[in-house]
Short mmCIF file of C-alpha atoms in Angstrom, two decimals:
data_model
loop_
_atom_site.label_atom_id
_atom_site.label_comp_id
_atom_site.label_asym_id
_atom_site.label_seq_id
_atom_site.Cartn_x
_atom_site.Cartn_y
_atom_site.Cartn_z
CA MET A 1 -0.28 0.06 -0.18
CA LYS A 2 3.23 2.04 0.90
CA LYS A 3 4.07 2.02 -2.28
CA SER A 4 0.96 2.88 -4.05
CA LEU A 5 0.51 5.72 -2.05
CA SER A 6 4.08 7.37 -3.39
CA VAL A 7 3.14 6.09 -6.45
CA ILE A 8 -0.18 8.00 -7.39
CA LEU A 9 1.49 11.41 -4.80
CA ILE A 10 4.35 11.22 -7.33
CA TYR A 11 1.73 11.24 -10.39
CA THR A 12 -0.02 13.69 -8.55
CA LEU A 13 2.62 16.99 -8.32
CA VAL A 14 4.06 15.71 -11.63
CA LEU A 15 1.03 16.23 -13.11
CA PHE A 16 -0.37 19.41 -10.57
CA LEU A 17 3.37 21.35 -11.71
CA SER A 18 2.46 19.99 -14.90
CA GLU A 19 -0.54 22.12 -14.99
CA THR A 20 1.34 24.91 -12.47
CA ALA A 21 3.43 25.56 -15.62
CA TYR A 22 0.96 25.97 -18.31
CA ARG A 23 -1.08 28.17 -16.50
CA ALA A 24 2.43 30.42 -16.29
CA ALA A 25 2.64 30.26 -19.82
CA TYR A 26 -0.28 30.95 -21.39
CA GLY A 27 -1.24 33.91 -18.12
CA ILE A 28 -4.36 31.46 -16.82
CA ALA A 29 -6.21 32.37 -13.56
CA ALA A 30 -4.00 30.53 -10.94
CA ASP A 31 -3.22 31.61 -7.10
CA ILE A 32 -2.01 30.06 -4.15
CA SER A 33 -5.41 29.17 -2.75
CA GLY A 34 -6.61 27.63 -5.45
CA TYR A 35 -3.50 25.17 -6.13
CA PRO A 36 -5.61 22.54 -2.87
CA ARG A 37 -8.14 21.95 -5.48
CA ILE A 38 -5.88 21.09 -7.81
CA LEU A 39 -4.16 19.26 -6.09
CA ALA A 40 -6.78 17.18 -5.09
CA TYR A 41 -8.38 16.72 -7.51
CA THR A 42 -6.01 15.40 -9.44
CA CYS A 43 -5.14 13.07 -7.20
CA ALA A 44 -8.18 11.96 -6.62
CA LEU A 45 -8.94 10.86 -10.52
CA CYS A 46 -4.88 9.48 -10.21
CA ALA A 47 -6.37 6.80 -7.41
CA ALA A 48 -9.30 5.91 -9.13
CA PHE A 49 -7.27 5.20 -12.49
CA TYR A 50 -4.56 3.17 -10.32
CA PHE A 51 -7.05 1.12 -8.02
CA ALA A 52 -9.86 0.50 -10.86
CA ARG A 53 -10.62 -3.22 -10.89
CA TYR A 54 -12.33 -3.06 -14.20
CA THR A 55 -9.98 -2.31 -17.98
CA PHE A 56 -13.38 -0.25 -19.39
CA SER A 57 -13.41 1.81 -16.80
CA ARG A 58 -9.29 2.87 -16.49
CA LEU A 59 -10.30 3.82 -20.68
CA LEU A 60 -13.30 5.88 -19.21
CA ILE A 61 -11.18 7.38 -16.92
CA PHE A 62 -9.03 8.45 -19.46
CA VAL A 63 -10.75 9.49 -21.68
CA PHE A 64 -12.22 11.87 -18.90
CA PHE A 65 -8.31 12.50 -18.21
CA ALA A 66 -7.72 13.85 -22.25
CA ILE A 67 -11.25 15.92 -21.97
CA ALA A 68 -9.48 17.86 -18.82
CA ALA A 69 -6.06 18.12 -20.24
CA VAL A 70 -6.63 18.24 -24.33
CA GLY A 71 -9.89 19.62 -24.42
CA ASN A 72 -9.38 22.40 -21.71
CA ASN A 73 -6.20 23.71 -23.88
CA ILE A 74 -7.96 23.86 -26.69
CA HIS A 75 -11.34 25.56 -25.21
CA TYR A 76 -9.34 27.56 -23.22
CA GLU A 77 -6.79 29.30 -26.43
CA ILE A 78 -10.28 29.26 -28.27
CA TYR A 79 -12.07 30.82 -26.12
CA LYS A 80 -10.79 32.05 -22.83
CA THR A 81 -12.74 29.71 -20.46
CA TRP A 82 -12.46 25.56 -19.73
CA LEU A 83 -14.65 23.71 -21.62
CA THR A 84 -18.22 24.09 -21.00
CA ALA A 85 -20.85 21.72 -20.96
CA VAL A 86 -22.97 22.72 -24.17
CA ASN A 87 -19.64 23.20 -26.02
CA ALA A 88 -18.82 19.53 -24.54
CA TYR A 89 -22.61 18.73 -25.93
CA LEU A 90 -21.94 20.70 -29.47
CA ALA A 91 -18.25 19.22 -30.04
CA LEU A 92 -20.06 15.29 -29.94
CA ILE A 93 -22.71 15.95 -32.45
CA GLU A 94 -21.26 18.34 -34.78
CA PHE A 95 -17.99 16.75 -34.69
CA GLY A 96 -16.84 17.29 -38.36
CA GLU A 97 -17.24 20.73 -38.50
CA VAL A 98 -15.49 20.99 -35.35
CA ARG A 99 -12.88 19.03 -36.98
CA THR A 100 -13.31 21.48 -40.38
CA ALA A 101 -12.91 24.72 -38.02
CA GLY A 102 -9.79 23.70 -36.19
CA ALA A 103 -7.49 22.46 -39.14
CA ASP A 104 -7.47 26.60 -40.23
CA MET A 105 -5.59 26.86 -36.19
CA THR A 106 -3.29 23.80 -36.29
CA GLY A 107 -0.47 25.97 -35.93
CA ARG A 108 -2.51 27.99 -32.95
CA LEU A 109 -3.19 24.76 -31.17
CA ALA A 110 -0.70 22.33 -31.76
CA VAL A 111 1.34 23.68 -28.41
CA HIS A 112 -1.85 23.82 -26.68
CA VAL A 113 -2.67 20.45 -28.03
CA LEU A 114 0.41 18.46 -27.29
CA TRP A 115 1.15 19.76 -24.13
CA GLY A 116 -2.06 18.06 -22.87
CA ALA A 117 -1.10 14.90 -24.99
CA ALA A 118 1.96 14.80 -23.44
CA GLU A 119 0.10 14.66 -19.64
CA CYS A 120 -1.99 12.02 -21.08
CA ALA A 121 0.67 9.95 -22.14
CA LEU A 122 2.21 10.81 -18.74
CA PHE A 123 -1.30 9.72 -16.92
CA CYS A 124 -1.19 6.87 -18.78
CA THR A 125 1.49 4.71 -17.85
CA LEU A 126 0.66 5.43 -13.96
CA ALA A 127 -1.85 1.91 -14.95
CA LEU A 128 1.64 -0.01 -15.37
CA TRP A 129 2.27 0.27 -12.15
CA ASN A 130 -0.56 -2.23 -10.59
CA LYS A 131 -0.64 -4.94 -13.32
CA LYS A 132 -2.52 -7.15 -10.44
CA ARG A 133 -5.88 -5.19 -10.17
CA GLY A 134 -7.92 -8.09 -7.73
CA GLY A 135 -10.96 -7.41 -4.91
CA ARG A 136 -14.07 -4.98 -4.82
CA PRO A 137 -14.26 -2.39 -7.88
CA ALA A 138 -14.36 -0.03 -4.89
CA ALA A 139 -12.88 2.98 -7.42
CA ASP A 140 -14.69 2.47 -9.99
CA ILE A 141 -18.03 2.39 -8.55
CA LEU A 142 -16.79 5.81 -6.74
CA PHE A 143 -16.12 7.42 -10.05
CA PHE A 144 -19.24 6.42 -11.82
CA ALA A 145 -21.26 7.77 -8.68
CA ALA A 146 -19.00 10.75 -9.10
CA LEU A 147 -20.20 11.84 -12.30
CA ALA A 148 -23.54 11.01 -11.18
CA VAL A 149 -23.16 13.26 -7.95
CA SER A 150 -21.77 16.08 -11.19
CA ALA A 151 -24.94 15.06 -13.22
CA ALA A 152 -27.25 15.79 -9.93
CA MET A 153 -25.62 18.66 -9.36
CA ALA A 154 -26.18 20.56 -12.30
CA ALA A 155 -29.46 19.70 -13.22
CA ARG A 156 -29.82 22.19 -10.34
CA THR A 157 -31.86 25.57 -11.30
CA LYS A 158 -29.69 27.71 -9.90
CA ASP A 159 -26.53 25.62 -10.22
CA THR A 160 -24.85 27.19 -13.65
CA ARG A 161 -20.58 25.87 -12.92
CA SER A 162 -20.87 22.96 -15.54
CA ILE A 163 -22.18 26.72 -17.96
CA SER A 164 -19.26 28.60 -17.48
CA PRO A 165 -16.73 26.88 -15.66
CA LYS A 166 -14.61 29.65 -13.96
CA ALA A 167 -10.68 29.86 -14.90
CA LYS A 168 -9.34 29.29 -11.45
CA TYR A 169 -11.03 25.66 -11.00
CA ALA A 170 -8.99 22.88 -12.11
CA ARG A 171 -8.63 21.13 -14.90
CA ILE A 172 -9.99 18.34 -13.73
CA GLU A 173 -12.51 20.08 -12.00
CA ALA A 174 -13.24 21.78 -14.43
CA ALA A 175 -15.02 18.63 -16.61
CA TYR A 176 -16.35 17.51 -13.92
CA LEU A 177 -18.00 19.93 -13.96
CA SER A 178 -18.79 20.15 -17.60
CA LEU A 179 -19.21 16.33 -17.58
CA GLY A 180 -22.08 16.43 -15.36
CA GLY A 181 -23.55 19.15 -16.92
CA VAL A 182 -23.47 17.43 -20.49
CA PHE A 183 -26.35 14.88 -18.44
CA GLY A 184 -27.73 16.91 -15.97
CA LYS A 185 -28.79 19.62 -18.03
CA VAL A 186 -27.28 19.60 -21.76
CA LEU A 187 -29.27 16.15 -22.22
CA PRO A 188 -32.06 16.50 -20.81
CA THR A 189 -32.84 19.97 -22.63
CA TYR A 190 -32.07 18.70 -25.55
CA LEU A 191 -33.65 15.25 -25.53
CA PHE A 192 -36.87 15.73 -23.15
CA GLY A 193 -37.72 19.72 -23.10
CA ARG A 194 -36.55 19.95 -19.77
CA SER A 195 -35.92 23.36 -19.28
CA ARG A 196 -35.52 26.40 -16.99
CA ILE A 197 -36.53 28.70 -19.31
CA PRO A 198 -40.31 29.26 -19.74
CA ALA A 199 -41.74 28.18 -23.05
CA TYR A 200 -42.50 31.34 -26.33
CA LEU A 201 -45.96 30.67 -27.83
CA HIS A 202 -47.05 31.98 -30.60
CA PRO A 203 -50.66 31.20 -32.62
CA ALA A 204 -50.43 31.60 -36.34
CA PRO A 205 -51.50 34.27 -37.60
CA GLN A 206 -54.22 35.16 -40.17
CA LYS A 207 -54.24 35.86 -43.46
CA THR A 208 -55.02 39.87 -44.65
CA GLY A 209 -55.21 38.86 -48.28
CA ALA A 210 -52.87 38.93 -51.03
CA PRO A 211 -48.63 38.65 -50.68
CA GLN A 212 -47.50 42.38 -51.57
CA ILE A 213 -44.83 41.12 -53.17
CA ARG A 214 -44.02 37.70 -55.91
CA ASN A 215 -40.42 36.96 -55.74
CA ILE A 216 -38.57 36.96 -52.94
CA VAL A 217 -35.40 36.17 -52.62
CA PHE A 218 -33.11 36.05 -49.30
CA LEU A 219 -29.73 35.94 -48.79
CA VAL A 220 -28.24 34.05 -45.63
CA GLY A 221 -24.76 35.05 -44.73
CA GLU A 222 -22.41 32.37 -42.34
CA SER A 223 -20.03 33.80 -39.73
CA GLU A 224 -20.59 37.34 -41.04
CA SER A 225 -20.02 40.56 -38.73
CA ALA A 226 -21.43 44.01 -39.24
CA ARG A 227 -18.14 45.39 -37.84
CA HIS A 228 -15.83 43.98 -40.67
CA LEU A 229 -17.65 45.85 -43.18
CA GLY A 230 -16.22 49.05 -44.59
CA HIS A 231 -19.23 50.62 -45.53
CA PHE A 232 -20.02 50.76 -41.53
CA GLY A 233 -16.65 52.55 -41.04
CA TYR A 234 -14.66 49.40 -40.89
CA PRO A 235 -10.79 50.38 -42.23
CA LYS A 236 -10.84 47.95 -44.89
CA ASP A 237 -12.75 48.67 -47.92
CA THR A 238 -14.08 44.53 -47.46
CA THR A 239 -17.59 46.41 -49.46
CA PRO A 240 -16.75 48.70 -52.37
CA ARG A 241 -20.03 47.04 -53.34
CA LEU A 242 -22.08 47.72 -51.13
CA SER A 243 -21.09 51.36 -51.18
CA ALA A 244 -21.80 51.47 -54.89
CA PHE A 245 -25.20 49.87 -54.50
CA ALA A 246 -25.84 52.08 -51.64
CA LYS A 247 -25.12 55.92 -53.30
CA GLU A 248 -27.02 54.18 -56.21
CA HIS A 249 -30.13 53.19 -54.36
CA PRO A 250 -29.90 56.07 -51.44
CA ASP A 251 -33.38 54.39 -50.34
CA ALA A 252 -31.96 51.14 -49.55
CA TRP A 253 -32.40 49.75 -46.55
CA ILE A 254 -29.22 48.82 -45.06
CA ALA A 255 -28.24 48.97 -41.26
CA GLU A 256 -26.33 46.94 -38.42
CA ALA A 257 -28.75 44.69 -36.35
CA TYR A 258 -28.07 41.87 -33.37
CA SER A 259 -28.55 38.56 -34.01
CA ALA A 260 -30.71 36.04 -32.78
CA GLY A 261 -28.20 33.93 -31.37
CA LEU A 262 -24.50 33.07 -30.75
CA MET A 263 -24.93 30.14 -33.47
CA THR A 264 -25.91 28.79 -36.81
CA ARG A 265 -27.67 26.11 -35.09
CA VAL A 266 -29.82 28.98 -33.02
CA ALA A 267 -30.43 31.70 -34.67
CA LEU A 268 -31.49 30.72 -38.37
CA PRO A 269 -34.12 28.39 -36.07
CA MET A 270 -35.54 31.26 -34.72
CA LEU A 271 -34.62 33.59 -37.75
CA PHE A 272 -37.45 31.03 -39.91
CA ASN A 273 -39.86 30.84 -37.36
CA ALA A 274 -40.31 34.44 -35.54
CA VAL A 275 -39.03 33.59 -32.27
CA PRO A 276 -38.09 37.16 -30.50
CA ARG A 277 -36.43 35.17 -27.31
CA PRO A 278 -35.92 31.63 -25.94
CA ASN A 279 -38.04 29.63 -25.11
CA GLY A 280 -38.92 28.16 -28.62
CA PHE A 281 -38.31 25.10 -28.75
CA MET A 282 -42.50 24.12 -29.33
CA GLN A 283 -42.61 26.93 -31.65
CA ILE A 284 -40.46 26.12 -34.05
CA SER A 285 -41.81 22.59 -33.69
CA ARG A 286 -45.47 23.08 -34.10
CA GLY A 287 -44.45 25.66 -37.35
CA ASP A 288 -47.03 27.96 -36.56
CA THR A 289 -44.86 31.20 -37.58
CA SER A 290 -42.83 28.98 -39.59
CA LEU A 291 -41.72 31.51 -42.96
CA MET A 292 -41.77 28.51 -44.66
CA ARG A 293 -44.88 27.02 -44.03
CA LEU A 294 -46.47 31.00 -43.63
CA ALA A 295 -45.16 31.18 -47.49
CA LYS A 296 -46.70 27.39 -48.65
CA GLU A 297 -50.18 28.04 -47.85
CA GLN A 298 -49.77 31.49 -50.11
CA GLY A 299 -48.73 30.03 -52.53
CA TYR A 300 -45.37 30.27 -53.16
CA THR A 301 -43.21 27.54 -54.16
CA ASN A 302 -40.27 27.71 -51.91
CA HIS A 303 -36.84 26.54 -52.24
CA PHE A 304 -33.62 26.43 -50.41
CA HIS A 305 -30.47 26.37 -51.63
CA SER A 306 -27.28 25.68 -49.12
CA ALA A 307 -24.05 26.11 -49.81
CA GLN A 308 -23.14 23.39 -47.10
CA ALA A 309 -22.33 20.52 -46.86
CA GLU A 310 -25.18 17.71 -46.36
CA GLY A 311 -23.24 16.82 -43.14
CA GLU A 312 -23.22 20.42 -41.62
CA MET A 313 -27.19 21.06 -41.92
CA ARG A 314 -28.88 19.04 -39.38
CA ILE A 315 -31.22 21.84 -38.11
CA MET A 316 -33.06 21.86 -41.93
CA ASN A 317 -36.25 20.40 -39.83
CA LEU A 318 -36.12 23.88 -37.53
CA LEU A 319 -35.75 25.69 -40.76
CA GLY A 320 -39.72 24.02 -41.61
CA MET A 321 -37.64 21.81 -43.94
CA LYS A 322 -41.51 19.79 -44.86
CA TRP A 323 -42.47 23.19 -46.51
CA ILE A 324 -39.46 23.64 -48.97
CA ASP A 325 -40.23 22.60 -52.58
CA ARG A 326 -36.78 22.52 -53.74
CA LEU A 327 -33.82 22.09 -51.25
CA THR A 328 -30.63 21.44 -52.25
CA TYR A 329 -26.86 21.46 -50.68
CA SER A 330 -23.77 21.10 -51.76
CA GLY A 331 -23.61 18.19 -53.74
CA SER A 332 -25.98 19.02 -56.14
CA PHE A 333 -22.91 20.55 -57.45
CA GLY A 334 -20.66 16.78 -57.36
CA PHE A 335 -18.98 17.83 -53.98
CA GLY A 336 -18.60 15.50 -50.99
CA ALA A 337 -21.82 14.86 -48.23
CA GLU A 338 -19.23 16.60 -46.27
CA GLU A 339 -17.37 18.72 -48.50
CA SER A 340 -19.03 22.31 -49.39
CA MET A 341 -19.11 24.76 -52.01
CA PRO A 342 -18.11 28.13 -52.93
CA ASP A 343 -20.67 30.90 -52.62
CA LYS A 344 -20.95 31.53 -56.69
CA ASN A 345 -22.44 28.33 -56.78
CA LEU A 346 -25.55 30.48 -55.59
CA VAL A 347 -26.03 32.43 -58.27
CA LYS A 348 -26.14 30.05 -60.37
CA GLN A 349 -28.82 28.26 -58.86
CA LEU A 350 -30.82 31.34 -58.77
CA LYS A 351 -30.43 31.94 -62.33
CA GLU A 352 -31.33 28.69 -62.99
CA THR A 353 -34.60 28.61 -61.38
CA ASP A 354 -37.17 30.89 -63.47
CA ARG A 355 -38.99 32.99 -61.69
CA ALA A 356 -41.38 34.17 -64.83
CA GLN A 357 -44.49 32.09 -63.19
CA GLY A 358 -45.94 31.90 -59.70
CA ARG A 359 -44.72 32.85 -56.52
CA HIS A 360 -41.57 32.19 -55.15
CA PHE A 361 -39.36 32.45 -51.89
CA ILE A 362 -35.99 31.53 -52.70
CA VAL A 363 -34.07 31.39 -49.87
CA LEU A 364 -29.78 31.25 -50.94
CA HIS A 365 -27.85 29.96 -47.53
CA GLN A 366 -23.87 30.75 -47.33
CA ARG A 367 -20.62 29.13 -46.45
CA GLY A 368 -19.55 32.51 -46.01
CA SER A 369 -17.69 33.55 -44.08
CA HIS A 370 -17.15 30.32 -41.48
CA MET A 371 -13.61 28.84 -40.69
CA PRO A 372 -11.84 27.49 -41.59
CA TYR A 373 -11.82 31.54 -43.17
CA GLY A 374 -11.14 31.54 -47.32
CA LYS A 375 -10.43 27.98 -47.75
CA LEU A 376 -13.21 28.22 -49.99
CA LEU A 377 -11.95 31.16 -52.35
CA GLU A 378 -9.56 31.16 -55.05
CA PRO A 379 -5.88 33.08 -55.03
CA GLN A 380 -7.56 36.17 -57.31
CA GLU A 381 -9.88 36.91 -54.46
CA GLN A 382 -7.74 36.63 -51.14
CA VAL A 383 -7.31 40.26 -51.96
CA PHE A 384 -5.80 41.49 -48.50
CA GLY A 385 -3.81 38.79 -48.47
CA THR A 386 -2.98 35.17 -46.32
CA ALA A 387 -0.85 36.57 -43.44
CA SER A 388 -3.13 36.67 -41.12
CA GLN A 389 -6.77 35.29 -39.73
CA THR A 390 -8.35 38.74 -39.97
CA ASP A 391 -7.07 39.19 -43.96
CA LYS A 392 -8.21 35.59 -44.21
CA TYR A 393 -11.87 37.11 -42.87
CA ASP A 394 -11.63 40.14 -44.63
CA ASN A 395 -11.01 38.48 -47.81
CA THR A 396 -14.64 35.93 -46.74
CA VAL A 397 -16.82 39.17 -46.48
CA ARG A 398 -15.34 40.63 -49.47
CA GLN A 399 -16.73 38.38 -51.33
CA THR A 400 -20.13 37.87 -49.85
CA ASP A 401 -20.51 41.94 -51.33
CA THR A 402 -19.18 40.74 -54.74
CA VAL A 403 -21.59 37.78 -54.24
CA ARG A 404 -24.47 39.51 -52.84
CA ASP A 405 -23.75 42.30 -55.74
CA GLU A 406 -24.19 40.12 -58.35
CA ILE A 407 -27.20 38.59 -57.32
CA LEU A 408 -28.70 41.68 -57.86
CA GLN A 409 -27.67 42.77 -60.32
CA HIS A 410 -28.80 40.00 -62.10
CA LEU A 411 -32.22 40.38 -60.28
CA GLN A 412 -32.12 44.04 -61.65
CA SER A 413 -31.51 42.64 -65.42
CA THR A 414 -34.53 40.91 -65.23
CA GLY A 415 -36.91 43.60 -64.77
CA GLY A 416 -39.80 44.45 -63.57
CA SER A 417 -40.70 44.75 -59.46
CA ASP A 418 -42.16 42.20 -58.01
CA TRP A 419 -38.55 40.61 -56.22
CA ILE A 420 -37.93 41.68 -53.13
CA PHE A 421 -33.74 41.43 -52.19
CA ILE A 422 -33.41 40.37 -48.64
CA TYR A 423 -29.64 39.88 -46.67
CA THR A 424 -28.62 39.62 -42.98
CA SER A 425 -26.06 36.91 -41.70
CA ASP A 426 -27.35 34.52 -38.90
CA HIS A 427 -24.29 35.41 -36.57
CA GLY A 428 -20.87 36.95 -36.70
CA GLN A 429 -17.56 36.69 -35.61
CA LEU A 430 -14.81 37.48 -32.72
CA VAL A 431 -11.82 38.11 -35.51
CA ASN A 432 -8.46 40.03 -34.59
CA ASP A 433 -4.78 39.88 -34.97
CA LYS A 434 -5.55 37.85 -31.28
CA ASP A 435 -8.79 36.49 -31.60
CA ALA A 436 -10.78 34.37 -33.99
CA ALA A 437 -13.84 33.14 -32.53
CA ALA A 438 -17.58 32.11 -33.35
CA GLY A 439 -20.54 31.38 -30.06
CA VAL A 440 -19.35 33.92 -27.64
CA TRP A 441 -20.34 36.62 -25.66
CA HIS A 442 -19.52 39.23 -27.90
CA GLU A 443 -20.36 42.80 -30.03
CA ASP A 444 -18.20 40.96 -32.55
CA VAL A 445 -20.47 37.99 -33.26
CA TYR A 446 -24.13 38.66 -32.11
CA THR A 447 -23.50 42.13 -34.79
CA VAL A 448 -24.52 41.70 -38.12
CA PRO A 449 -25.81 43.19 -41.54
CA LEU A 450 -29.14 43.82 -42.65
CA MET A 451 -30.17 44.29 -46.38
CA VAL A 452 -33.35 44.90 -48.01
CA TYR A 453 -34.30 46.28 -51.73
CA THR A 454 -37.16 46.60 -54.01
CA PRO A 455 -37.55 48.19 -57.03
CA ASP A 456 -41.29 48.85 -55.73
CA SER A 457 -40.60 51.94 -54.60
CA ALA A 458 -43.70 51.75 -52.64
CA LEU A 459 -42.43 48.87 -50.98
CA GLN A 460 -39.26 50.35 -50.43
CA ALA A 461 -41.50 52.83 -48.31
CA GLN A 462 -42.47 51.14 -46.34
CA VAL A 463 -39.46 48.82 -45.72
CA ARG A 464 -37.73 52.20 -45.06
CA GLN A 465 -41.19 53.33 -42.16
CA THR A 466 -40.03 50.09 -41.03
CA PHE A 467 -36.99 49.91 -40.01
CA SER A 468 -36.00 53.14 -39.19
CA ALA A 469 -38.01 53.49 -36.53
CA CYS A 470 -35.36 51.38 -33.89
CA ARG A 471 -32.23 52.49 -34.09
CA ARG A 472 -31.16 49.07 -33.60
CA ASN A 473 -32.75 46.53 -35.74
CA HIS A 474 -32.86 42.68 -34.91
CA HIS A 475 -33.44 39.30 -36.48
CA TYR A 476 -37.12 39.44 -35.18
CA GLN A 477 -38.11 42.32 -36.31
CA LEU A 478 -37.27 40.87 -39.90
CA SER A 479 -38.74 38.42 -39.50
CA ALA A 480 -42.00 39.96 -38.22
CA TRP A 481 -42.12 42.45 -40.61
CA ILE A 482 -41.42 39.15 -43.43
CA ILE A 483 -44.81 37.81 -42.53
CA GLY A 484 -46.48 40.31 -43.03
CA LEU A 485 -44.92 40.84 -46.04
CA LEU A 486 -46.46 37.39 -46.92
CA GLY A 487 -50.28 38.73 -46.48
CA TYR A 488 -50.19 38.01 -42.67
CA SER A 489 -51.86 40.09 -39.89
CA TYR A 490 -49.09 39.82 -37.50
CA PRO A 491 -47.81 42.43 -34.41
CA ALA A 492 -44.84 44.79 -35.41
CA ALA A 493 -42.29 43.41 -33.47
CA PRO A 494 -41.34 46.57 -30.23
CA CYS A 495 -37.38 48.10 -31.18
CA LEU A 496 -36.34 46.82 -28.24
CA PRO A 497 -35.37 44.75 -25.81
CA ALA A 498 -34.22 42.87 -28.21
CA TYR A 499 -32.63 39.27 -27.20
CA VAL A 500 -29.74 37.13 -28.12
CA THR A 501 -29.77 33.38 -27.11
CA GLY A 502 -26.85 31.62 -26.61
CA ASN A 503 -25.19 28.27 -27.76
CA ILE A 504 -28.73 26.26 -26.08
CA LEU A 505 -31.55 26.93 -28.47
CA SER A 506 -33.22 26.93 -25.52
CA GLY A 507 -31.92 29.31 -23.65
CA ASP A 508 -30.60 27.63 -20.90
CA ALA A 509 -26.69 28.46 -21.75
CA GLY A 510 -28.12 31.58 -20.68
CA TYR A 511 -29.37 34.64 -23.09
CA MET A 512 -28.92 38.38 -23.93
CA GLU A 513 -32.06 41.22 -23.01
CA ILE A 514 -30.52 44.06 -24.68
CA ASP A 515 -32.83 47.33 -23.88
CA ALA A 516 -33.79 51.20 -25.23
CA ASN A 517 -30.70 52.84 -24.58
CA GLY A 518 -28.24 49.61 -25.37
CA ASN A 519 -28.07 48.83 -21.67
CA ARG A 520 -27.25 44.68 -21.44
CA LYS A 521 -28.05 42.18 -18.95
CA MET A 522 -27.31 38.37 -19.01
CA ILE A 523 -30.23 35.97 -18.27
CA GLY A 524 -29.44 32.31 -17.03
CA ASN A 525 -25.37 32.48 -17.68
#
């Protein structure tokens, strides 16, 4: 027993020194008062791994340690927090997207991954000191019991530690809380609709007459922050065509807006179902205010063309898929199921759509500024170079400017005034010389561009009257206005408060309320 205790204490000390060195090297909060908890959690996990009777238990404990070491290192480098329960869950269900986004950050993350991997290799050798395992599986039972306790703590509505583990927590402690949050809070919310946020419900609107326009073309951007548009004052000329269009058509509505959420899987379901605040699960499931459903019932042919890979568009059922007449992904252009395509192909799809007869609601969904930035651009499209993440991101904003303008030129060339063009992005990203991140509470992430234009002068005057009444527009305001455009009676959205939902659609990962004075209040985070 003395030998066992000595081995456990030595490994604990080495791993403790490794974590404190990592914190010191990357400026992660830690003080002397936090050292005992790092030692305690490290020692407890080493003991559990050492004494575990069953190989299966050891395997799970090792996976847990890998999440604590490698997972936390990666997450902190990107988001400046330890791994959260929500992001742990999203990393599992959207592994392909995470892998794609991480490919462009290999150099940035390499040291952090290697540091964690070295710790994992060391931790694994602990098993070599206790090859003869017998007796009762006390360590196995205690490990799983501890996870159950963590899940039970997370299930309590007032416990928010798994949503945002503090930097002072030991990495093992943060992983313990986050995994507890996955099983105690996140999974019950997703699988069973268990949420602490009251449900938002709204009845189906009533028809008032015919739609106001025959053709609606809705370009949905991806990850484009309004803070990177030259038209809004960004130093680089990322939007020369948008600025030129604004001069030529001063009545066009072009403004900044608050997005409905921090991530695509949250923002787009809320936007396409006119959900102003969390929790909109039931409202979206019912489809009473689905833009696709309402358009379909007014005789529109609904088109949804996405430049993204089909494997990354698992939210389509939340966007009214059953009311979409023609749905295409990148695979329609010969790309693989997990391979997205350049946005310029969306222009081709629009040109191939016969809009001469009937009503058409056409959604063109971009790959846009999604990570890895500029992967789908041609060399000549990388006008700002590729020296930094910011340059790469700005190239994608410039490309969206080109795609948007080509769509407008095509619509104008067809003649007539029976069309309206709408553009907004699902959310933005935080991109500068130090950071490149999505899904974080930063104004760059939830401030997006909004554009609405039609050659129908009377309708365009209505557009300006509606949106100019607010100091800052928001996604719900756009959704509510589109419902009216489709020929339904629906209350006008108030300018403010506006709500930005975090990384869970129900709002259980927190959401933000922005009042008329621009004051921001975090709720449930």
